[in-house]
Each structure stands twice: as C-alpha cells, then as structure tokens.
PDB file of C-alpha atoms in Angstrom:
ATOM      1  CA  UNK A  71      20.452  -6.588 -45.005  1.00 83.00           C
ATOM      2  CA  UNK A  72      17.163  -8.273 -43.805  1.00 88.00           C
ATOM      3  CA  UNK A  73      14.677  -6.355 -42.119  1.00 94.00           C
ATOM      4  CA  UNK A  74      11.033  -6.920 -40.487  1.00 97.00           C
ATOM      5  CA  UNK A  75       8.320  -4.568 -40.688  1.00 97.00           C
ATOM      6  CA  UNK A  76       5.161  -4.572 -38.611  1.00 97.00           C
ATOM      7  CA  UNK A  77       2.718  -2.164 -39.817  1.00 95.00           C
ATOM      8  CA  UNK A  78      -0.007  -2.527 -37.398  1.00 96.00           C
ATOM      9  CA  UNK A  79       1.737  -0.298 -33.941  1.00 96.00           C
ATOM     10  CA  UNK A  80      -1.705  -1.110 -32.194  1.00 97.00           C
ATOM     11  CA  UNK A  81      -4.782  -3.499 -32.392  1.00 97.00           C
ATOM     12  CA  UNK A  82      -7.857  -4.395 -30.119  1.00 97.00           C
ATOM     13  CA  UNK A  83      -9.886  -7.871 -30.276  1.00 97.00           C
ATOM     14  CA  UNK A  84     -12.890  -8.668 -28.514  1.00 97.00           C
ATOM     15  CA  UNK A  85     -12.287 -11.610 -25.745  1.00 97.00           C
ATOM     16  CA  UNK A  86     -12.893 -14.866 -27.347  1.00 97.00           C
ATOM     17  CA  UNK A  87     -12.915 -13.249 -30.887  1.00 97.00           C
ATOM     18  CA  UNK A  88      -9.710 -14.317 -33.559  1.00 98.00           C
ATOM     19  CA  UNK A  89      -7.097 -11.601 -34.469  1.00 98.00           C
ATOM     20  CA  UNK A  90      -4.468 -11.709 -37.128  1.00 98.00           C
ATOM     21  CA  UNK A  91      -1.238  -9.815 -36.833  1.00 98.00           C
ATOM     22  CA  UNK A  92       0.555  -9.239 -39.853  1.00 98.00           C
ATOM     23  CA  UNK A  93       4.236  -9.143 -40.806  1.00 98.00           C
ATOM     24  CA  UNK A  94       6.382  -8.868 -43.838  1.00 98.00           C
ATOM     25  CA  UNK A  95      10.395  -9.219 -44.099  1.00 97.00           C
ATOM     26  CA  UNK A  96      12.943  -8.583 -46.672  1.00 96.00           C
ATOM     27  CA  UNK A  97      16.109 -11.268 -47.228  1.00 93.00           C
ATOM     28  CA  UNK A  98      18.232 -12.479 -50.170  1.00 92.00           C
ATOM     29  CA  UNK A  99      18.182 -15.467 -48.126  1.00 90.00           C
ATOM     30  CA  UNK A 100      16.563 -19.155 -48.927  1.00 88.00           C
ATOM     31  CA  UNK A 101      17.288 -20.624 -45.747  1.00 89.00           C
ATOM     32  CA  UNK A 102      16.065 -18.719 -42.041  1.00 92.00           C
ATOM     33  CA  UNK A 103      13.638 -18.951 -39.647  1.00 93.00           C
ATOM     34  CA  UNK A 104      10.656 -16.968 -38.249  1.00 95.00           C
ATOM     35  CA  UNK A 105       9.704 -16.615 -34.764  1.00 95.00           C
ATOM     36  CA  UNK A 106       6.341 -14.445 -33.233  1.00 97.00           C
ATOM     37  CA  UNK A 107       7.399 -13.599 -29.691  1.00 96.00           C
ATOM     38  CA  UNK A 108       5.190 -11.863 -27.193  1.00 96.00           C
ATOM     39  CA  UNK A 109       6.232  -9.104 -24.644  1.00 95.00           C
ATOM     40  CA  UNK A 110       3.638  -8.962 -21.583  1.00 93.00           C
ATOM     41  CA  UNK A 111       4.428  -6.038 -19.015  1.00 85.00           C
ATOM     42  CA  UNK A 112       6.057  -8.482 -17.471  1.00 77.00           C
ATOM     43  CA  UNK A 113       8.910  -7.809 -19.989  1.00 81.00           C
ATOM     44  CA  UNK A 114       9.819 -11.441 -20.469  1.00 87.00           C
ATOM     45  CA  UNK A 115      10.570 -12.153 -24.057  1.00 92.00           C
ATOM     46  CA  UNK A 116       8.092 -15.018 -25.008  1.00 93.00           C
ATOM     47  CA  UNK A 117       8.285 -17.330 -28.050  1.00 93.00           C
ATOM     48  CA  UNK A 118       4.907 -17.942 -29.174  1.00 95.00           C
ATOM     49  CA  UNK A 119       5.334 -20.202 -32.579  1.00 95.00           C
ATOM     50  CA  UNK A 120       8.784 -20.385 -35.067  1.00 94.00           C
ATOM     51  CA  UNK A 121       8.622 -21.396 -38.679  1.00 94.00           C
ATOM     52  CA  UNK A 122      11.553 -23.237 -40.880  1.00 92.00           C
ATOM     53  CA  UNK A 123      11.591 -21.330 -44.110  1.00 92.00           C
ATOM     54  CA  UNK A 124      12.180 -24.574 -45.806  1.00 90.00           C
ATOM     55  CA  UNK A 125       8.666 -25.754 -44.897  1.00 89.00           C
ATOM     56  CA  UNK A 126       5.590 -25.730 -46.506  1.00 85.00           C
ATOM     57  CA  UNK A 127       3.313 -26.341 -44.153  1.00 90.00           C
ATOM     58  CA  UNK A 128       2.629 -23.361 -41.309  1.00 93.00           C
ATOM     59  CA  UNK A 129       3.153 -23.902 -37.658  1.00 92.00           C
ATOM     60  CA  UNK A 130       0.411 -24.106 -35.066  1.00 92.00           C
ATOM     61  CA  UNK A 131       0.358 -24.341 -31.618  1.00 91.00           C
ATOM     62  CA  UNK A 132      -2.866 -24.241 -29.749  1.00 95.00           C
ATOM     63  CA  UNK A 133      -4.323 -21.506 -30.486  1.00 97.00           C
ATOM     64  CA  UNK A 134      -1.585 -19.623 -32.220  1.00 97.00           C
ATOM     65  CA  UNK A 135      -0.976 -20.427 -35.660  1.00 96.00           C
ATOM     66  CA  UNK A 136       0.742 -18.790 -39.064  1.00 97.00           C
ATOM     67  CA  UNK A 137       0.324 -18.213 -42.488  1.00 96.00           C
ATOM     68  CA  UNK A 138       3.597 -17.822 -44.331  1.00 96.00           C
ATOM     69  CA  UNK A 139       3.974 -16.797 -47.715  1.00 95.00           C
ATOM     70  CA  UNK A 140       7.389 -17.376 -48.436  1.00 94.00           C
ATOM     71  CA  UNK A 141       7.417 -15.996 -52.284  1.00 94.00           C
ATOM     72  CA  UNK A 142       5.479 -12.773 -50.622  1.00 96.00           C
ATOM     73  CA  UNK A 143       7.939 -12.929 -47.636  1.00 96.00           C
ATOM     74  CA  UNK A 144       5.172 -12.547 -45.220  1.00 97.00           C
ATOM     75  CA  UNK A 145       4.461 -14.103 -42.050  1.00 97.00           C
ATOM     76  CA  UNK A 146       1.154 -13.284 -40.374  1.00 97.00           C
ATOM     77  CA  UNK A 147       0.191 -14.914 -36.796  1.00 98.00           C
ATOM     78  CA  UNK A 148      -3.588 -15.776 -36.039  1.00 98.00           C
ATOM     79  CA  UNK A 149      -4.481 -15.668 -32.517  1.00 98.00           C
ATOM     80  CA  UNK A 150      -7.990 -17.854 -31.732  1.00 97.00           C
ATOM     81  CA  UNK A 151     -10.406 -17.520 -29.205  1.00 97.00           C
ATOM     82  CA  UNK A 152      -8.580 -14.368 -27.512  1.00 97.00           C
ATOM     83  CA  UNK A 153      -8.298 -14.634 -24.169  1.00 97.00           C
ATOM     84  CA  UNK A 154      -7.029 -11.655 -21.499  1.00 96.00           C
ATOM     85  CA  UNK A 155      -3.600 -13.173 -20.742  1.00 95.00           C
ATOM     86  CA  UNK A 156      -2.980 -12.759 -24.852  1.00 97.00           C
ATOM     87  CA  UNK A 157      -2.359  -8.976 -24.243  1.00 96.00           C
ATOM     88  CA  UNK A 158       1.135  -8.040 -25.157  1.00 97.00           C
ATOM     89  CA  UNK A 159       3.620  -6.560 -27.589  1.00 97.00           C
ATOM     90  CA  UNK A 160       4.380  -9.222 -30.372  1.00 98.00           C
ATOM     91  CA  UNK A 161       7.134  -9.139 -32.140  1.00 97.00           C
ATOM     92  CA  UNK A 162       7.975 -10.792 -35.599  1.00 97.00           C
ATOM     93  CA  UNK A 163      11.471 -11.552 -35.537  1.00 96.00           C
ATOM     94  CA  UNK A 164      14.031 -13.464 -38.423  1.00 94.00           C
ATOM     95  CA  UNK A 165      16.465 -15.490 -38.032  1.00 91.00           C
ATOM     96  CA  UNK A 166      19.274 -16.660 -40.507  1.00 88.00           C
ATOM     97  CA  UNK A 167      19.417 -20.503 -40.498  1.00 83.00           C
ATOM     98  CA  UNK A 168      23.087 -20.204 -42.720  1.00 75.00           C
ATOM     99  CA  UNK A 169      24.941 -17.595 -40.437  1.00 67.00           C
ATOM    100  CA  UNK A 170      25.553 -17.693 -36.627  1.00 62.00           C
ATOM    101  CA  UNK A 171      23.316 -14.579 -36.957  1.00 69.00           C
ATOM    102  CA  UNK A 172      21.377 -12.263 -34.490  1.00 85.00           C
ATOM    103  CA  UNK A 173      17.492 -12.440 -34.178  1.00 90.00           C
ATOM    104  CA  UNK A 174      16.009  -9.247 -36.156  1.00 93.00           C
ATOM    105  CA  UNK A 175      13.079  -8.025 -34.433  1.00 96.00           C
ATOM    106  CA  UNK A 176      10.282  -5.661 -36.090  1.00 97.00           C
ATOM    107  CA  UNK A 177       8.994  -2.833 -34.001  1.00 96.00           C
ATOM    108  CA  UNK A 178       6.097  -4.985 -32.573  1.00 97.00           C
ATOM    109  CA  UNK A 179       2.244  -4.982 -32.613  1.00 98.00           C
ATOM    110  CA  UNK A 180       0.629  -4.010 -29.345  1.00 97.00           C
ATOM    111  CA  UNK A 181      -2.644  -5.812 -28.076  1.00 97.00           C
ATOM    112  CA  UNK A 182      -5.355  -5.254 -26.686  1.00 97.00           C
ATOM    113  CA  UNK A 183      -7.867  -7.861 -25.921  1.00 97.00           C
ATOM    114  CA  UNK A 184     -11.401  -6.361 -25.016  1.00 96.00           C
ATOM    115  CA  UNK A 185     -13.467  -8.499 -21.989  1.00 92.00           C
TER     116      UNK A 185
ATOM    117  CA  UNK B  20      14.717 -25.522 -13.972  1.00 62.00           C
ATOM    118  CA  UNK B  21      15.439 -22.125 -13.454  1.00 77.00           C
ATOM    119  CA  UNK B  22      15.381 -19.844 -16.403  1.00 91.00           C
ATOM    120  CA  UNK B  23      17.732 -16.921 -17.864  1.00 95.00           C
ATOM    121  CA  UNK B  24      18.637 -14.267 -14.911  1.00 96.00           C
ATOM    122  CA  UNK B  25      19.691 -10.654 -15.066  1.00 97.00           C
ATOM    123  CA  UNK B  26      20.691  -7.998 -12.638  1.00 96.00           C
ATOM    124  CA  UNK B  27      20.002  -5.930 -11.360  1.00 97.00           C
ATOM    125  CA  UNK B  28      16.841  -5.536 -12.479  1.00 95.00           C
ATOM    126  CA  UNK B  29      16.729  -1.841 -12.140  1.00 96.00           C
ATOM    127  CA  UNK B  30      19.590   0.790 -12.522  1.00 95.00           C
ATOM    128  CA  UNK B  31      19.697   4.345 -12.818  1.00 97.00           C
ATOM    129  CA  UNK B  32      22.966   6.181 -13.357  1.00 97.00           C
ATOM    130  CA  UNK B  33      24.093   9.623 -14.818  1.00 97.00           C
ATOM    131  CA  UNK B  34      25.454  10.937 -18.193  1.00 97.00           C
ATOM    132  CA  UNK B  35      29.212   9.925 -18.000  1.00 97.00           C
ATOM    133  CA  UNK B  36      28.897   7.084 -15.554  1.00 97.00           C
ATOM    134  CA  UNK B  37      30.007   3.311 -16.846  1.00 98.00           C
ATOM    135  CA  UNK B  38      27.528   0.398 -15.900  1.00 98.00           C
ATOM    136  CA  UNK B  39      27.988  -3.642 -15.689  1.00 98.00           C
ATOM    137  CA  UNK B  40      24.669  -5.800 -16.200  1.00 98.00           C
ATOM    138  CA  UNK B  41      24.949  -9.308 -15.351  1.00 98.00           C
ATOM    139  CA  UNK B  42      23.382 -12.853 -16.816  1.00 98.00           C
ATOM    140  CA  UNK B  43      23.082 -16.259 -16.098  1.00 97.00           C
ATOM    141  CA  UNK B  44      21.985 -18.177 -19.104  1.00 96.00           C
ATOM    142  CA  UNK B  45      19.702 -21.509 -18.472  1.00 95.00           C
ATOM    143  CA  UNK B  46      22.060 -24.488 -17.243  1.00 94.00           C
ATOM    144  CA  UNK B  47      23.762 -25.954 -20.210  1.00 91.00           C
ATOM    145  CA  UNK B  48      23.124 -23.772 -22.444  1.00 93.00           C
ATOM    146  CA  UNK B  49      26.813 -21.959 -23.720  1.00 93.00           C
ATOM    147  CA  UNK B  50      25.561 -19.328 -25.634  1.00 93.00           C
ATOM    148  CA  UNK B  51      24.627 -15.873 -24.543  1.00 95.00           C
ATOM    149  CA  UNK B  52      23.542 -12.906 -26.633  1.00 95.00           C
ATOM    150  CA  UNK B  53      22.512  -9.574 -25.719  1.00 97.00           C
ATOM    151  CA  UNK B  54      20.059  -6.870 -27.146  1.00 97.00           C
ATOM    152  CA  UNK B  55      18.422  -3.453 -26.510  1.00 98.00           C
ATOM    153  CA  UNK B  56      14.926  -2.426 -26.312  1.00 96.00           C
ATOM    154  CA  UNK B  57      14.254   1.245 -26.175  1.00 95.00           C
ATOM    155  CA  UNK B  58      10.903   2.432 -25.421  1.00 91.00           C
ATOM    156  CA  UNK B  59       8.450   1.531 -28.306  1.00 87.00           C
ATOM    157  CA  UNK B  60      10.557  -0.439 -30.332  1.00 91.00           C
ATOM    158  CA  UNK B  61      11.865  -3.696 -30.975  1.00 94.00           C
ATOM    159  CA  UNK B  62      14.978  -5.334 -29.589  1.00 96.00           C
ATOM    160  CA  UNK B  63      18.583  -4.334 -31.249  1.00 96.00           C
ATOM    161  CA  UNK B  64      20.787  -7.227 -31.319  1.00 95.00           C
ATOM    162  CA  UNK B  65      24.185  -6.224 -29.460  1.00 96.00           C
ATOM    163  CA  UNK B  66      26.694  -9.191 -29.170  1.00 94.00           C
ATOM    164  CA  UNK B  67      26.275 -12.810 -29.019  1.00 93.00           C
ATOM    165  CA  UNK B  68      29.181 -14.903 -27.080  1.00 94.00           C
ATOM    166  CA  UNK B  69      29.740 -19.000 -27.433  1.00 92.00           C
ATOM    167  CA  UNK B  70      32.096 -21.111 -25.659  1.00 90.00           C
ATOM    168  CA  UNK B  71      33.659 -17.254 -24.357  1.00 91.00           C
ATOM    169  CA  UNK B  72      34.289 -16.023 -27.802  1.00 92.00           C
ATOM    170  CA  UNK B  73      32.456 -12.842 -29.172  1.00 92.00           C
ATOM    171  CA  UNK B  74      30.511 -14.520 -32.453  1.00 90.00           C
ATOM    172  CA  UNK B  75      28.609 -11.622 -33.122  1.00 89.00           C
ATOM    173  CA  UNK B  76      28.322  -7.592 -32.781  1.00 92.00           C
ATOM    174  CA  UNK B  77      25.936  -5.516 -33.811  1.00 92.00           C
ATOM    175  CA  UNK B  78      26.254  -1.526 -34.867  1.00 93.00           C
ATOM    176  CA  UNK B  79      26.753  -0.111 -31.616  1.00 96.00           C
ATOM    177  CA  UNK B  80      29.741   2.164 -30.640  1.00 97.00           C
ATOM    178  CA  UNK B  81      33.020   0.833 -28.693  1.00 96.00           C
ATOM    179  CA  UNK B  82      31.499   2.220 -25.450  1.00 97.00           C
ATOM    180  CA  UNK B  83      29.652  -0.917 -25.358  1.00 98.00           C
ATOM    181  CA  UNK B  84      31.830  -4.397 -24.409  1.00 97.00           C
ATOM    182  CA  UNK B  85      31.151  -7.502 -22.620  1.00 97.00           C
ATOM    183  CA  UNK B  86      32.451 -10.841 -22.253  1.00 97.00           C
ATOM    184  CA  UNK B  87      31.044 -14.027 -21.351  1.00 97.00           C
ATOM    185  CA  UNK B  88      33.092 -16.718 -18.476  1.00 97.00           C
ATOM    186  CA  UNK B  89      33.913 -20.060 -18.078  1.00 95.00           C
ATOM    187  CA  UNK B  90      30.520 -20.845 -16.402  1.00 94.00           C
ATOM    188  CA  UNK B  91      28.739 -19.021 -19.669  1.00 96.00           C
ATOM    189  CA  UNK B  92      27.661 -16.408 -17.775  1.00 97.00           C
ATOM    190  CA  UNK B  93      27.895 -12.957 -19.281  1.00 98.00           C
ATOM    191  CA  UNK B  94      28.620  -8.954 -18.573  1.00 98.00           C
ATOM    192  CA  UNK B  95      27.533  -6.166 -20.795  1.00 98.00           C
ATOM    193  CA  UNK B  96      29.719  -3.173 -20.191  1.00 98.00           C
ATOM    194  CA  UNK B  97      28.437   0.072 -21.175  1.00 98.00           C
ATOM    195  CA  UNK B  98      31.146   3.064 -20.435  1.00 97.00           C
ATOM    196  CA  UNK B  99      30.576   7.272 -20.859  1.00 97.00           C
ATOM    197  CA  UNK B 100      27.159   6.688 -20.361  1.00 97.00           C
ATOM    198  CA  UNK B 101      24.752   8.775 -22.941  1.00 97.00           C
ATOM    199  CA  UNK B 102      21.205   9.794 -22.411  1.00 97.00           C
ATOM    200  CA  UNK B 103      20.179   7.632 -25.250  1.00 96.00           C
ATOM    201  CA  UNK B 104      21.346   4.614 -23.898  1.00 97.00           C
ATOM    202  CA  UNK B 105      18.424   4.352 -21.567  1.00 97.00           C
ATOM    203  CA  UNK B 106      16.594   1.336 -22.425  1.00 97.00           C
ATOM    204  CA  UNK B 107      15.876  -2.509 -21.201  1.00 96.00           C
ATOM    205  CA  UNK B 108      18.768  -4.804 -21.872  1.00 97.00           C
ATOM    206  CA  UNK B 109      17.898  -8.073 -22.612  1.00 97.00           C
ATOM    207  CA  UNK B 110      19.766 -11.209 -22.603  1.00 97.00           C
ATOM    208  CA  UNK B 111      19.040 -14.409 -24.423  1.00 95.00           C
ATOM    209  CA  UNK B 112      20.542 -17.522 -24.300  1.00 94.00           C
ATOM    210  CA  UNK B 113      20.330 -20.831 -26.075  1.00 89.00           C
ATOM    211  CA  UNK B 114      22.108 -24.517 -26.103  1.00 86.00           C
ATOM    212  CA  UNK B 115      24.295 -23.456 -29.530  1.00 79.00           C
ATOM    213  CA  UNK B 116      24.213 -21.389 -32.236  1.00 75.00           C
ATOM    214  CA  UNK B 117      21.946 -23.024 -35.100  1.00 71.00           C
ATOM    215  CA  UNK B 118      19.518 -20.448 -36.078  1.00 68.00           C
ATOM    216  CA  UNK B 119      16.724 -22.593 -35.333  1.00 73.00           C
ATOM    217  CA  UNK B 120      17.877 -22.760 -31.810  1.00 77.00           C
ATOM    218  CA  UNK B 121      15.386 -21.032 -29.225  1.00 81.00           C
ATOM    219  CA  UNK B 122      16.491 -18.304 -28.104  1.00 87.00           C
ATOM    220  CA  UNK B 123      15.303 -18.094 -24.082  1.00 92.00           C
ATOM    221  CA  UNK B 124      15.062 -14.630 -22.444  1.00 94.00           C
ATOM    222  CA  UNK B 125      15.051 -13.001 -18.973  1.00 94.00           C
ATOM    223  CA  UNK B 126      13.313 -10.314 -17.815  1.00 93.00           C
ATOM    224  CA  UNK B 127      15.881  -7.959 -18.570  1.00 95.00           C
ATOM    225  CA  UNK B 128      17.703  -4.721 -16.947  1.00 97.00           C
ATOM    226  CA  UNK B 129      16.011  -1.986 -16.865  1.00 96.00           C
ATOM    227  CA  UNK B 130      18.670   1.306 -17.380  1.00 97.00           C
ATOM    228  CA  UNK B 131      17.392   4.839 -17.068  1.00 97.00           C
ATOM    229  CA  UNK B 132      20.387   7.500 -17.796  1.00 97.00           C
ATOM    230  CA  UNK B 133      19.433  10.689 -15.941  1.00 93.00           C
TER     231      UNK B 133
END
C-alpha cells in the first residue's frame, strides 16, 4: 500500500524569507502523481503544484516550486518570498496514474509565516 | 464558474442519529469523490462515484453509503452515528478519472457527533 509521511507537524518562516516543506512516500509503483495542496482556515482544499512521476524536470509555479527525488521517493515543496496569505496546512498527497485510485494525503505541515 | 458546493456547512447530531451531506461537483465535471478529515490529520479517502457508479471505497464500515445522480451530484450517508465520526467531510470532484486529473474541492461539512 502507498503511504505519505510528513515529518515536520509545524514550521514558522519569516515574511518574505523561503521555506521548504518536506515529504517522503512509499509505492511499488512507476507511474503516479504528486500534488502539494494547502488548507487555509478557510478549509478549502487548495492545489498548490502536481508533479508527473514520469518527469524529470520539477514543477514550478510562481513562487511554489519542488524538488522530487524519485529514486529517494521524496517530494519536498519550496515556498519563496513568504508572504501572510501562505499560512496554511499543506498537505503532500499521491496519486496513482495506473488505477482509478483515491488521492493519499499525509498528515500535513502547518505554517506559520512571521510579519 | 461556480465551484464544488456542500451542505450544509455545519451539522451537529447525536450518537445513534443517521446524517445526509450533499454536493454539487463543478459543471461538467462527472466524477465525485468523498473524504474525511478529522482534527489534525489528513484527509481519508471514502468513495469516489463516475457516471453514478461507485469506482472506489475506502476502509470505512457499512454505516457509511452514498450515491451519486444523474446530474453528478452526490450524497454521503452516514447511519448509527459514532462519536468518532466527527470530522469535516470533504468532497472533490474532477472532469474523469485519470489520476492526473485535478481534483477540485469545496469547503466541506463540518459534523460534530455530540
């Protein structure tokens, strides 16, 4: 069974500053996707940036971007010039791309962004 | 455009009680799937429904049921209600089923089981 782990429950970034929020997963899998999604109070489940497993070269958008290490099976999301609407839960989630599958969430990193 | 909608968005019932929560997925898209978030952790995938069938079901007892209608909109049924089922229930929805598809969620239900 695949599984995401989070192991950072909590961080804090100075406004303006660049964070990095790491995740690792476990899959037999060759073929899946990767998703960061953020959770403001609002609730709203927010996709921030995905990642097909079958490429090399790490997504970006704006000021979100990862680094995936597919033979390390992690999947870490960088977060640049922080700004206060960035606070959130994030969750790393996985995705089969093979199966009509479920989305497996880890247990998400809260943030805190410092003014 | 509007987005994914649930209601209500709050409910509070008592041990025992059954419950219906409600969503309209984004216009055109025909599949609906639905998860819970209890406090602190991250979202447990429930069912997923496409074109009205049940594709998916995750490890959750028989208390839990839904069904999705020719508009794709969707129930969740949750019957004998149990203190541990108070959580947010989230619904997702998306155009198919690839798993590259984006998945778009509402704002969820909010249950609290007293």
């Amino acid at each position: 069974a695949q599984t995401v782990t989070q192991s950072q429950p909590e961080m804090s970034v100075q406004e303006a500053e660049t964070v990095t929020l790491s995740c690792t997963y476990d899959t037999s899998e060759s073929d899946y996707y990767l998703f960061w999604y953020k959770q403001p109070p609002s609730r709203q489940m927010i996709l921030v940036i995905r990642q097909e497993a079958y490429k090399q070269q790490n997504a970006t958008e704006n000021r979100f971007s990862v680094n995936f290490q597919k033979a390390a099976k992690s999947f870490s999301l960088k977060i640049s010039d922080s700004q206060l609407g960035d606070a959130a839960m994030y969750f790393c989630a996985y995705r089969s791309a093979l199966r009509d599958d479920k989305i497996i969430f880890g247990k998400g990193t809260r943030l805190h962004i410092l003014p | 455009d509007a987005g994914v909608t649930q209601s209500p968005t709050h409910l509070i019932k008592t041990r025992g009680q059954q419950v219906t929560l409600r969503c309209s997925p984004i216009s055109g898209h025909k599949s609906v799937s639905w998860y819970q978030q209890v406090l602190g952790q991250g979202p447990q995938f429930i069912f997923q429904y496409y074109e009205k069938e049940e594709r998916g079901r995750g490890n959750f007892p028989d208390r839990f049921s839904a069904r999705q209608f020719p508009n794709y909109s969707s129930e969740l049924n949750v019957n004998a209600l149990l203190l541990g089922d108070s959580a947010l229930y989230l619904c997702a929805s998306s155009f198919g089923l690839a798993g590259g598809q984006p998945q778009h969620f509402g704002d969820g239900t909010r249950l609290s089981i007293l």
